[in-house]
CSV table of C-alpha atoms in Angstrom, one decimal:
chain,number,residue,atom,x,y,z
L,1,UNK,CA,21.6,14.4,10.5
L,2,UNK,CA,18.6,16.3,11.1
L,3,UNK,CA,16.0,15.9,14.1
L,4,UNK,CA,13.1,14.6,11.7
L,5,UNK,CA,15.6,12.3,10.5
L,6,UNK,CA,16.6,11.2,13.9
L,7,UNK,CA,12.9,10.8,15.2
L,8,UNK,CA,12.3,8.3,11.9
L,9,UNK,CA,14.8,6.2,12.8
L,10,UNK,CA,13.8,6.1,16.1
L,11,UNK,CA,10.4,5.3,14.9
L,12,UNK,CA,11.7,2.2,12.5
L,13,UNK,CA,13.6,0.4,15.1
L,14,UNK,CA,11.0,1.1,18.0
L,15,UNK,CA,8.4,0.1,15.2
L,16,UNK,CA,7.0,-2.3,18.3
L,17,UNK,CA,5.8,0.4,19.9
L,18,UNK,CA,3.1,0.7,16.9
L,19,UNK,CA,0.7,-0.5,19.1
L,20,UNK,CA,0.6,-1.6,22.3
L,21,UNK,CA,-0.7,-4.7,23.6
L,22,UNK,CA,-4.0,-6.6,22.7
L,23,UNK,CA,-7.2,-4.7,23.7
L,24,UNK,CA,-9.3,-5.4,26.5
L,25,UNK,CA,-12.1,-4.2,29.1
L,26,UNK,CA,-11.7,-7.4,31.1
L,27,UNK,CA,-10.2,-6.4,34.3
L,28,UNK,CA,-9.0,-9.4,35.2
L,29,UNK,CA,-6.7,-10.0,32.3
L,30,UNK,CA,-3.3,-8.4,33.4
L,31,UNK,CA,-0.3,-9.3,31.3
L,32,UNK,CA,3.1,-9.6,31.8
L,33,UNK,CA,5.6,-7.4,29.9
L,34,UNK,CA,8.4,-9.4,28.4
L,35,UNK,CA,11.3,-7.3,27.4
L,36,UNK,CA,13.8,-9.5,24.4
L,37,UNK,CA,17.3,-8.4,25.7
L,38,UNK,CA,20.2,-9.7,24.1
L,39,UNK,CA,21.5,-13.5,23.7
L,40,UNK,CA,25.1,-14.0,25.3
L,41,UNK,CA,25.8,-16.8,22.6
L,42,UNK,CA,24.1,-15.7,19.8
L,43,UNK,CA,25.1,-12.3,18.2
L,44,UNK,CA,22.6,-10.4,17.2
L,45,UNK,CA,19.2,-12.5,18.6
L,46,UNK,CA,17.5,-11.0,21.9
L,47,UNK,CA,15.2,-13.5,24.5
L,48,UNK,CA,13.5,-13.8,27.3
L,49,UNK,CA,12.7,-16.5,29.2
L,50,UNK,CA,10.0,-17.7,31.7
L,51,UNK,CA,10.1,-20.5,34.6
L,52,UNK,CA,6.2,-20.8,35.0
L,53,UNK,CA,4.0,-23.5,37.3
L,54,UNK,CA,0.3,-23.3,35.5
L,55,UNK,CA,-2.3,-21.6,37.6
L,56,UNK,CA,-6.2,-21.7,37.2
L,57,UNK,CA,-6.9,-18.9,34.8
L,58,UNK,CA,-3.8,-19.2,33.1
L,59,UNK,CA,-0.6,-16.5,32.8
L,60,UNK,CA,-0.9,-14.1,29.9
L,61,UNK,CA,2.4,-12.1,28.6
L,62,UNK,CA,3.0,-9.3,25.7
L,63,UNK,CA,6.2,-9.5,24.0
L,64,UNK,CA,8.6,-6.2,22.8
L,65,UNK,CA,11.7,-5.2,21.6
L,66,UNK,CA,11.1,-7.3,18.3
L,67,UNK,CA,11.3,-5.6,14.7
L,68,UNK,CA,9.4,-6.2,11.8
L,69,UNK,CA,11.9,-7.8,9.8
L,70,UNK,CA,13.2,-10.0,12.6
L,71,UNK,CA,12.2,-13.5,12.6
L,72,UNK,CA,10.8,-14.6,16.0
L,73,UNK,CA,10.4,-18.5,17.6
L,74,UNK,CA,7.8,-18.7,20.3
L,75,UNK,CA,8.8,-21.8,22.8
L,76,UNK,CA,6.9,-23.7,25.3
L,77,UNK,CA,8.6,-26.7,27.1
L,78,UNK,CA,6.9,-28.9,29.7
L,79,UNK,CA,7.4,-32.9,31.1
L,80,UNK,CA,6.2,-35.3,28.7
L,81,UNK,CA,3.4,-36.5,30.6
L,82,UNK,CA,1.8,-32.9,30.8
L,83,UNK,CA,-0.1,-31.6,28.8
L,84,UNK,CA,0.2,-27.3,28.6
L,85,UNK,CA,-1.3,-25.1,26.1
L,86,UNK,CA,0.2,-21.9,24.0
L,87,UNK,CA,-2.2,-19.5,22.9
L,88,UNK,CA,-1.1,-16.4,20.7
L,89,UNK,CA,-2.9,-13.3,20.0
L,90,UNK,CA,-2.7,-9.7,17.8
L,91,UNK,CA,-5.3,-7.2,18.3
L,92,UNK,CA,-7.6,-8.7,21.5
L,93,UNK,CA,-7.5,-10.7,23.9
L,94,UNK,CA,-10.7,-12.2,22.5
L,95,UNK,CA,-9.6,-15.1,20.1
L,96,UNK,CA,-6.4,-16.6,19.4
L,97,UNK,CA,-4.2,-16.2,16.3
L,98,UNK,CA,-2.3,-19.2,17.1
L,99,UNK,CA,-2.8,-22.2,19.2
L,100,UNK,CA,-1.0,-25.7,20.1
L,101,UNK,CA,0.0,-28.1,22.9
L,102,UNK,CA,2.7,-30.1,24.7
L,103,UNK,CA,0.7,-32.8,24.5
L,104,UNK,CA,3.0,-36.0,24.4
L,105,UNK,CA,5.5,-34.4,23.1
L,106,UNK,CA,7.1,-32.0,26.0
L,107,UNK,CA,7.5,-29.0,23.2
L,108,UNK,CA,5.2,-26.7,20.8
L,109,UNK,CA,6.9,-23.7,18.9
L,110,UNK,CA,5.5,-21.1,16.5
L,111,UNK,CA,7.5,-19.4,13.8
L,112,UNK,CA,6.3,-15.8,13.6
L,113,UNK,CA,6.8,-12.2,12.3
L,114,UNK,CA,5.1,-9.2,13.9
L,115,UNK,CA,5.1,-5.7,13.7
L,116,UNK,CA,4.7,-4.2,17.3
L,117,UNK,CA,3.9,-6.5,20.4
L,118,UNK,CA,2.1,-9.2,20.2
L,119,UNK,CA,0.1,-11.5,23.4
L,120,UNK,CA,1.1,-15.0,24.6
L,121,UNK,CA,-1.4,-17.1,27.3
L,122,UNK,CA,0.2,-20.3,28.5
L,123,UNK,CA,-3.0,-22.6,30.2
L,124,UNK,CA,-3.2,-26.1,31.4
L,125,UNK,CA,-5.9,-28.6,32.9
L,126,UNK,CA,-4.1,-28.9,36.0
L,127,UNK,CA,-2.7,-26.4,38.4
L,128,UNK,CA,1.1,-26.5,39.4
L,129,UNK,CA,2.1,-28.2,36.2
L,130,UNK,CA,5.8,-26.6,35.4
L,131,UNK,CA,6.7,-24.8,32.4
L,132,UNK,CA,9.4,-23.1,30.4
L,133,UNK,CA,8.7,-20.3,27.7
L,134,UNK,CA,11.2,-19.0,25.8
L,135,UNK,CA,10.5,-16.0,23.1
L,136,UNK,CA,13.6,-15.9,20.5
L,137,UNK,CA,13.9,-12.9,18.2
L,138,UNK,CA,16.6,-14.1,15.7
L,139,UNK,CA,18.5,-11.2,13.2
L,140,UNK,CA,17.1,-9.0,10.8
L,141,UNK,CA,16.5,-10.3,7.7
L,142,UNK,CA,15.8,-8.2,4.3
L,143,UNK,CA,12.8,-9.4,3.0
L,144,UNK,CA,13.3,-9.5,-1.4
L,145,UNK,CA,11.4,-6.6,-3.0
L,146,UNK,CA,11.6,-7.8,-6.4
L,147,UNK,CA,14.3,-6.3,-8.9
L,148,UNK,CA,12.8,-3.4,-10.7
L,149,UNK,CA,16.1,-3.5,-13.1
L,150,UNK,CA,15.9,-5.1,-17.0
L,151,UNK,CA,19.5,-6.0,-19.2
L,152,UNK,CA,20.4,-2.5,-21.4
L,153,UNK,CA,22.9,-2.4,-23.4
L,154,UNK,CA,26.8,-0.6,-22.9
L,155,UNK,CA,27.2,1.8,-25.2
L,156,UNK,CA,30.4,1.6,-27.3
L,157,UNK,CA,33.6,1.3,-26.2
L,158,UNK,CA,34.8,4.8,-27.6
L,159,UNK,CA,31.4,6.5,-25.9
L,160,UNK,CA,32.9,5.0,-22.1
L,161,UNK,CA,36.3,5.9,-22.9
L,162,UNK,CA,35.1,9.2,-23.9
L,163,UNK,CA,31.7,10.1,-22.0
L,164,UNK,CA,32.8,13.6,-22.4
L,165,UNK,CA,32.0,13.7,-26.4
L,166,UNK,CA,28.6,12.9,-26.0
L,167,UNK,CA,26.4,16.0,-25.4
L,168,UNK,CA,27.4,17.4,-22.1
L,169,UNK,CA,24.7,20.3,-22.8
L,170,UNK,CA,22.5,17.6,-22.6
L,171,UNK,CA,23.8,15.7,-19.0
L,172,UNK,CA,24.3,19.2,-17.8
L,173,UNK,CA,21.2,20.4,-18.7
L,174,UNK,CA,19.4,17.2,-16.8
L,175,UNK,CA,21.8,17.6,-14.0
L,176,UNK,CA,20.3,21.2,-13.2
L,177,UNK,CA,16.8,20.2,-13.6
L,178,UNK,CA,17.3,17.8,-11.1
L,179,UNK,CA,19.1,20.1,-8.6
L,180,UNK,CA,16.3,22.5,-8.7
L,181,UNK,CA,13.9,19.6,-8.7
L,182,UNK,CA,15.4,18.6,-5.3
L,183,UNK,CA,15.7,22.1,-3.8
L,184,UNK,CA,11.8,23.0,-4.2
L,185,UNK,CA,11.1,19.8,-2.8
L,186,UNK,CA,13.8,21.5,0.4
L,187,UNK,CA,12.3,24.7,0.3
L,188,UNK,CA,8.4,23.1,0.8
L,189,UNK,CA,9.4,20.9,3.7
L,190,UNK,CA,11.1,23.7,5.3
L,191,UNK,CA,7.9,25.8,5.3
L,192,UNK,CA,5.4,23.1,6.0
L,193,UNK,CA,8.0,22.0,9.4
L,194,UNK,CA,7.6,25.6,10.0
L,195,UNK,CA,4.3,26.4,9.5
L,196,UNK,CA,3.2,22.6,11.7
L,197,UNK,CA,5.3,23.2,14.7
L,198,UNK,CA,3.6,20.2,16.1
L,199,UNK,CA,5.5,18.2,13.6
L,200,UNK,CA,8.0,16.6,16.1
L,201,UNK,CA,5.3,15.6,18.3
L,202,UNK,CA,3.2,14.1,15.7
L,203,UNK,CA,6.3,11.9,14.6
L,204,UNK,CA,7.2,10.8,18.1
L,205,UNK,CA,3.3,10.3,18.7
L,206,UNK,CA,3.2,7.8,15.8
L,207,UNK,CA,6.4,5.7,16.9
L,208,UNK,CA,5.0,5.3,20.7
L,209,UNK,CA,0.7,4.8,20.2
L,210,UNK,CA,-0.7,2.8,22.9
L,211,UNK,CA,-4.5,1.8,23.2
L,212,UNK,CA,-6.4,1.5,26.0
L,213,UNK,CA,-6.1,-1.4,28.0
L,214,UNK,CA,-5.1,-3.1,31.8
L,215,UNK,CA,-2.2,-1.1,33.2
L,216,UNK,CA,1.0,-3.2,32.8
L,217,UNK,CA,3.7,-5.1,35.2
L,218,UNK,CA,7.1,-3.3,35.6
L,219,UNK,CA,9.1,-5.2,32.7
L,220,UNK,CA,10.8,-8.3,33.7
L,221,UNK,CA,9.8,-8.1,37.4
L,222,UNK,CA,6.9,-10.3,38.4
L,223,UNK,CA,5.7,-9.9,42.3
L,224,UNK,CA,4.0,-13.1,40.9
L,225,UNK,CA,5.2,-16.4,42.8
L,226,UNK,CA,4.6,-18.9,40.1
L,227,UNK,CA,6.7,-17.4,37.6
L,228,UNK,CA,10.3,-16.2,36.9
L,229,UNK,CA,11.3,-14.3,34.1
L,230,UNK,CA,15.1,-14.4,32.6
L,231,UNK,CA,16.3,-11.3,30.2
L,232,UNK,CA,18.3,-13.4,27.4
L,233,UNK,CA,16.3,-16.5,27.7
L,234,UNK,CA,17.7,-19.5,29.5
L,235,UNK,CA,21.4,-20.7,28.3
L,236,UNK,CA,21.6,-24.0,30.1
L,237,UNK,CA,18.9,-26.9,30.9
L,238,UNK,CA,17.4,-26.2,34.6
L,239,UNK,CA,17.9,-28.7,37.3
L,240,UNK,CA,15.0,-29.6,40.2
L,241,UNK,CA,16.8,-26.8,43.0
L,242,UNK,CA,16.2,-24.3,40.5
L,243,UNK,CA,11.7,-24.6,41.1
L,244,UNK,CA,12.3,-24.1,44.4
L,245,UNK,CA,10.1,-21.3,46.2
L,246,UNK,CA,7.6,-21.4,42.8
L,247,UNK,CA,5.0,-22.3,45.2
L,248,UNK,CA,1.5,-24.0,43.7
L,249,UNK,CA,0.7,-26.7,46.2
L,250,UNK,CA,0.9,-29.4,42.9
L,251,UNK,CA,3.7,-27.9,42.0
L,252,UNK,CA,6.4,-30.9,40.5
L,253,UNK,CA,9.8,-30.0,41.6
L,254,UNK,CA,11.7,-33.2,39.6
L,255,UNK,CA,11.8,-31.7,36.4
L,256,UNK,CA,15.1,-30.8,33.9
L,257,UNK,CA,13.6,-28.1,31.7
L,258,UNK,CA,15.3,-26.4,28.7
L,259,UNK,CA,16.9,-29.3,27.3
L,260,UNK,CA,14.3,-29.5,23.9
L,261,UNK,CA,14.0,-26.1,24.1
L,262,UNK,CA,18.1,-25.9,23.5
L,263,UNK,CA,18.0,-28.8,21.0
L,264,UNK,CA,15.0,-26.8,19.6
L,265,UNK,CA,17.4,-23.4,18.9
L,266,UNK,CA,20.5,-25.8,17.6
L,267,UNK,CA,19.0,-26.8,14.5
L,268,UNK,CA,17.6,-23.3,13.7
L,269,UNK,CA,18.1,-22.0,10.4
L,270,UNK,CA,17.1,-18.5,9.0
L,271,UNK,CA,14.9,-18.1,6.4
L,272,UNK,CA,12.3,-15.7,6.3
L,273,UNK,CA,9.5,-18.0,4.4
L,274,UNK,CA,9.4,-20.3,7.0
L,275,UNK,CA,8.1,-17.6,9.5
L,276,UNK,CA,4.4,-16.5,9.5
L,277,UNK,CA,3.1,-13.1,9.8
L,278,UNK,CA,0.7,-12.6,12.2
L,279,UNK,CA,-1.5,-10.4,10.5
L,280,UNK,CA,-1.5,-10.4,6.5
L,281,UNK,CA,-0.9,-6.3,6.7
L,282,UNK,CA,2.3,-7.4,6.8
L,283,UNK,CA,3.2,-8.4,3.5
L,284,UNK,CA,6.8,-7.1,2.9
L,285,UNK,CA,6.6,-6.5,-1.0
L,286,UNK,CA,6.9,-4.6,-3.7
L,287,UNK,CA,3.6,-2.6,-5.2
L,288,UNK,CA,1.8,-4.8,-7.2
L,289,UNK,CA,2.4,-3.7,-11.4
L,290,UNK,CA,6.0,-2.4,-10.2
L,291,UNK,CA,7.6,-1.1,-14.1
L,292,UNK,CA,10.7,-2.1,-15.0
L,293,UNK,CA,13.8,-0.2,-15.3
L,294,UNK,CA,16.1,-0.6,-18.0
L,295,UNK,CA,20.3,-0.1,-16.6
L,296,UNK,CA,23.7,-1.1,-17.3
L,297,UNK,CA,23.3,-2.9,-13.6
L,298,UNK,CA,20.3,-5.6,-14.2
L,299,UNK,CA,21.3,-7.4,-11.2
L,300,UNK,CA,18.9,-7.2,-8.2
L,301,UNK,CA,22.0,-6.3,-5.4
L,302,UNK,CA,20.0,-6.7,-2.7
L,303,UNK,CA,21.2,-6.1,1.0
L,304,UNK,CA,22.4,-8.8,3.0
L,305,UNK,CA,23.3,-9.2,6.9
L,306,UNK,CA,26.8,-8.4,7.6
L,307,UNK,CA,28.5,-10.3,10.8
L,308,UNK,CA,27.9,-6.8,13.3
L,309,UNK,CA,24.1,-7.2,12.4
L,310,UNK,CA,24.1,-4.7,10.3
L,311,UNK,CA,23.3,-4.5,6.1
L,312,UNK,CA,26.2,-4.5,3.8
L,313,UNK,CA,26.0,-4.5,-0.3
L,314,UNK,CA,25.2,-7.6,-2.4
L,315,UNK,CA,27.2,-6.6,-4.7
L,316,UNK,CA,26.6,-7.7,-8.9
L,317,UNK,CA,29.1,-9.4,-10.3
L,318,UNK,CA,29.3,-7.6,-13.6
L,319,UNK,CA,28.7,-4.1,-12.6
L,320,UNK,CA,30.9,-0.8,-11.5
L,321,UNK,CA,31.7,-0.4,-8.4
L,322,UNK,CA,30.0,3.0,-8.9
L,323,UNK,CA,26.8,1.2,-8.3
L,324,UNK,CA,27.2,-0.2,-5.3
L,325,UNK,CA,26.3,3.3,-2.8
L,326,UNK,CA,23.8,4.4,-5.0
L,327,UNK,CA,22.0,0.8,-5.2
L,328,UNK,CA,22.4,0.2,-1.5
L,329,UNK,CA,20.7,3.5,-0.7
L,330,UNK,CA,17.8,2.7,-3.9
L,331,UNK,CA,17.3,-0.5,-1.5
L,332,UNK,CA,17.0,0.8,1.7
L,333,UNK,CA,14.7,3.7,0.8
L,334,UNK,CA,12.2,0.9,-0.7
L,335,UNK,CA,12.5,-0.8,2.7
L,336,UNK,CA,12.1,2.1,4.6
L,337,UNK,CA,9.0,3.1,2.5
L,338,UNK,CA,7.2,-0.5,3.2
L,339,UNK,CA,8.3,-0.5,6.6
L,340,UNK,CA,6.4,2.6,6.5
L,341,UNK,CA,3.2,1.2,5.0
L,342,UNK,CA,3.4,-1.4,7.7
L,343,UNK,CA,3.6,0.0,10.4
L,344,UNK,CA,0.3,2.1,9.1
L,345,UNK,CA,-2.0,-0.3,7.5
L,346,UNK,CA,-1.5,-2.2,10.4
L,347,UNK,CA,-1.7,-0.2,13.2
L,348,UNK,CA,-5.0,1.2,11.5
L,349,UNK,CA,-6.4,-2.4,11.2
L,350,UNK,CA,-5.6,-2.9,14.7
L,351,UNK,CA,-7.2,0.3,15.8
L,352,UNK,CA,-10.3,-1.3,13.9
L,353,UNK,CA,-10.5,-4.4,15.8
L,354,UNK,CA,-9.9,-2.4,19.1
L,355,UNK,CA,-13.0,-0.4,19.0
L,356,UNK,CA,-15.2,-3.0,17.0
L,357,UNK,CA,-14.2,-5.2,20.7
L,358,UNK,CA,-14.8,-1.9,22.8
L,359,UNK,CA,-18.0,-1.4,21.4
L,360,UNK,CA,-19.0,-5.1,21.4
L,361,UNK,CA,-18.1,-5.9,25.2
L,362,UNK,CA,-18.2,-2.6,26.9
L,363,UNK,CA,-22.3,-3.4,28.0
L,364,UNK,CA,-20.8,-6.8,29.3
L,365,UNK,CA,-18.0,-5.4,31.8
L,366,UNK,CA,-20.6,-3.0,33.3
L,367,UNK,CA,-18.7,-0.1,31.3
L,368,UNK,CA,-20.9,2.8,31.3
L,369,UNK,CA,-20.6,4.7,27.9
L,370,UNK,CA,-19.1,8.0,28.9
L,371,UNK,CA,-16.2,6.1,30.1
L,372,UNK,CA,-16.1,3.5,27.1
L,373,UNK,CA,-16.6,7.1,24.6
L,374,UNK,CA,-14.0,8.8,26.6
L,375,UNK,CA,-12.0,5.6,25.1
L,376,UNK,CA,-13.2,4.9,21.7
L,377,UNK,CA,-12.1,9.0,21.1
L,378,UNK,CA,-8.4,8.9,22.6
L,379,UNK,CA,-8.5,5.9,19.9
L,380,UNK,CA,-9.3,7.6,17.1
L,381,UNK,CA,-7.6,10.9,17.9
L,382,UNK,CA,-4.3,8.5,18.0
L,383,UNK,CA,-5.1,7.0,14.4
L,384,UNK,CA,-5.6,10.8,13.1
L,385,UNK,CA,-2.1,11.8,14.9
L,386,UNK,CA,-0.5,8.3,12.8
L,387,UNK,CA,-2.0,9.7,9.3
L,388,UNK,CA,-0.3,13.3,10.2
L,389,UNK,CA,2.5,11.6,10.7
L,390,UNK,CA,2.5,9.5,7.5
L,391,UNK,CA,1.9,12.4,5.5
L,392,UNK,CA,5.0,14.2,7.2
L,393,UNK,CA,7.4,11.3,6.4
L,394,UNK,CA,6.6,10.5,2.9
L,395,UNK,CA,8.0,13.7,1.3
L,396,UNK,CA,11.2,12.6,2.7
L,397,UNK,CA,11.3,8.3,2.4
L,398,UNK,CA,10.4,10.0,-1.8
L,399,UNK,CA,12.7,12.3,-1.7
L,400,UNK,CA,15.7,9.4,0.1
L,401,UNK,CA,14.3,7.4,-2.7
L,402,UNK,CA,14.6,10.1,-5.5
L,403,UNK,CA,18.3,11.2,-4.5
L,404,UNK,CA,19.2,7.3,-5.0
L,405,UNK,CA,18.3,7.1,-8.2
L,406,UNK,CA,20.0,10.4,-9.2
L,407,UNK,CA,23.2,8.6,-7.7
L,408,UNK,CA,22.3,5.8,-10.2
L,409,UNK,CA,21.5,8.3,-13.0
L,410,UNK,CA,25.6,9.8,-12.5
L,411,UNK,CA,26.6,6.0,-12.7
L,412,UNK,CA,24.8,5.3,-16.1
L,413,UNK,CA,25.7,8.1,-17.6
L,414,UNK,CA,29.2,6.6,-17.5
L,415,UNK,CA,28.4,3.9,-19.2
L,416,UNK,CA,26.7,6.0,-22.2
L,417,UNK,CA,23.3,6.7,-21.2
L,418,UNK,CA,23.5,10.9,-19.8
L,419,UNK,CA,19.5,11.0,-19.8
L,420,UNK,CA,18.6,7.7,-17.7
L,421,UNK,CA,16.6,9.6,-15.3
L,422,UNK,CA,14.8,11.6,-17.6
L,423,UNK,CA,14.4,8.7,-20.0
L,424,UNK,CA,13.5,5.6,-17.1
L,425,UNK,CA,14.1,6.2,-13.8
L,426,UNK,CA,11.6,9.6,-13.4
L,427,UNK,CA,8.7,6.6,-15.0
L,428,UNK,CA,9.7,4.4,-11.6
L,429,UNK,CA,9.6,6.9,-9.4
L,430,UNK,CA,6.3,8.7,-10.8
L,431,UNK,CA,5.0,4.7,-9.7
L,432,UNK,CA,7.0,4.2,-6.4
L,433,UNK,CA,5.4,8.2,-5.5
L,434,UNK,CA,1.6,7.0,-6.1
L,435,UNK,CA,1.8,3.7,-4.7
L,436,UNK,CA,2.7,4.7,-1.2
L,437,UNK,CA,0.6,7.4,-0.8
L,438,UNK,CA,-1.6,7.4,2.0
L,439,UNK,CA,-5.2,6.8,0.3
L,440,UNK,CA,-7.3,6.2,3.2
């Protein structure tokens, strides 16, 4: 495995590091890192958990460790007769994406997807009022990228029996082409890693950008006496002992938290629809007007979550076995290439909102504007470093992409069709090249 290859993966499953936290110039905003660690009792699904008492201005967290594709319950528990407030937010800390309340009802939850980190504020009318949050980041799920595949028909039976017979001149011929196709494409991202030796750095700046904001808490360590934070979430209900030392002088002690919040989790079910994407950059889809692909293996074969967490093969009922690799891998590169496109369009949309809020309330902190420039530029030189590394990783999530469907091409050809890649599958991949790339 090669080290651009290595730093890409890196760069999918830290894709929270995207961007960091919501922007802000107010000093007096300063959030509390929550790191998602994994769940004893539920494979696969990281938490955290916090034992709050609700203070005047209100505790505000950011959440990471979450992926893009990972369904993710926001919980907020408190005694019936309380009432406490959950606030969510995205790019600032200037207006809510989400709100709700307790209210009578001792629980409020949100069902969300995000790409990087994401803010939380937890508020109430009165001081000392306890509180449980719980953030629960559940197992990947695929999202469905449509089935680019139509119905052809087998060939005849003597054509399989004997694939041989019909003009090898003709598969070898396409064969070639497409090895030399594939080593140009080697040869030119050899010499353009050479010629950019800041390539590396690019890639690992565009998996770690961070915006300029209030200097975060040491993860899951709070010097802050009216909160506790639990890697993993909280397993069992809390009894009364377990408030004591969370000093507010309201603070009420008689409490049993967690026990909604647990009742909340046990009738979980997955299913990516029900979750809501915080920002609408992240549409997981295919590209609008996607052709389709005539094959001897119409079925979609999508990936699926095996037991260890990881994805394993749908496979088609009436296809070859021969499909399978090839199909997995077509899959995954169209995953890898929205993931991608996310992790872009919505970092740049974020970058957006950062500076429209620097510019906006820079006068009103006393920010002078060298120091608020000095700011707005480490912004935008970070945006420039993301398209660099866009540009770099494209070539190869095409050329992933392209190998795929040569795999497919040596599986139809068994089947009676020596020329698929020539004939269909060069027409998809001609679309799938265009559509993701990088026009802005």
């Amino acid at each position: 495995m090669t080290i651009s290859r290595l730093l890409f993966l890196c760069c999918l499953v830290l894709s929270a590091s995207a961007h960091s936290k919501p922007f802000t110039l107010d000093q007096d905003i300063q959030p509390q890192r929550l790191d998602l660690t994994p769940m004893k009792n539920r494979p696969n699904s990281k938490a955290v958990g916090v034992q709050g008492v609700t203070i005047d201005n209100g505790h505000y967290f950011y959440v990471k460790g979450h992926g893009m594709t990972q369904p993710v319950d926001v919980i907020l528990e408190a005694p019936d007769d309380r009432n406490v407030s959950l606030d969510i937010f995205l790019s600032t800390w200037s207006n809510p994406v989400l709100s709700s309340s307790t209210e009578n009802t001792g629980l409020t939850t949100h069902q969300l997807t995000a790409y990087g980190e994401f803010g939380i504020r937890v508020t109430g009318p009165n001081t000392g009022t306890p509180y449980l949050l719980s953030v629960v980041a559940h197992p990947d799920i695929a999202p469905t990228l449509g089935n680019p595949f139509t119905a052809q028909q087998q060939q005849t039976a003597d054509s399989v029996a004997q694939p041989e017979s019909s003009t090898p001149s003709e598969t070898s011929g396409s064969l070639m082409y497409i090895v030399i196709g594939l080593l140009l494409i080697i040869i030119i991202l050899v010499a353009l890693l050479l010629k950019k030796r800041g390539a590396a750095v690019v890639v690992i700046g565009f998996c770690s950008i961070t915006w300029i904001s209030a200097p975060p808490a040491e993860a899951n360590e709070s010097t802050d006496d009216t909160l506790r934070i639990q890697p993993g979430g909280f397993e069992d209900p809390l009894n009364e002992s377990s408030w004591e030392g969370m000093t507010t002088d309201q603070a009420d002690k008689v409490w049993n938290g967690g026990v909604k919040t647990i009742e909340y989790l046990t009738k979980f079910k997955e299913g990516w629809d029900a979750y809501q994407a915080l920002d609408s950059c992240m549409s997981i889809e295919s590209p609008p007007n996607m052709p389709l692909v005539p094959s001897f293996c119409p079925v979609a074969n999508g990936l699926e979550d095996s037991d260890g967490g990881s994805y394993i093969m749908n496979s088609g009922q009436d296809c070859s076995q021969c499909f399978t690799d090839s199909r997995m891998a077509f899959n995954k590169a169209r995953l890898d290439l929205e993931k991608l496109r996310v992790i872009y369009s919505c970092t740049k949309k974020m970058s957006n909102a950062a500076i429209a809020a620097g510019d906006s309330m820079s006068g009103i902190h006393g920010y002078s504007g060298v120091i608020w420039q000095g700011q707005r530029h480490e912004i935008s030189r970070s945006v420039e470093k993301m398209e660099k590394a866009y540009d770099q990783k494209y070539p190869e999530l095409m050329k992933n992409l392209q190998n795929a469907m040569v795999d497919m091409a040596i599986c139809e050809a068994q089947y009676g069709t020596p020329d698929w890649y020539d004939r269909f599958g060069f027409i998809y991949f001609e679309f799938m090249r265009d559509a993701y790339k990088r026009k802005d």
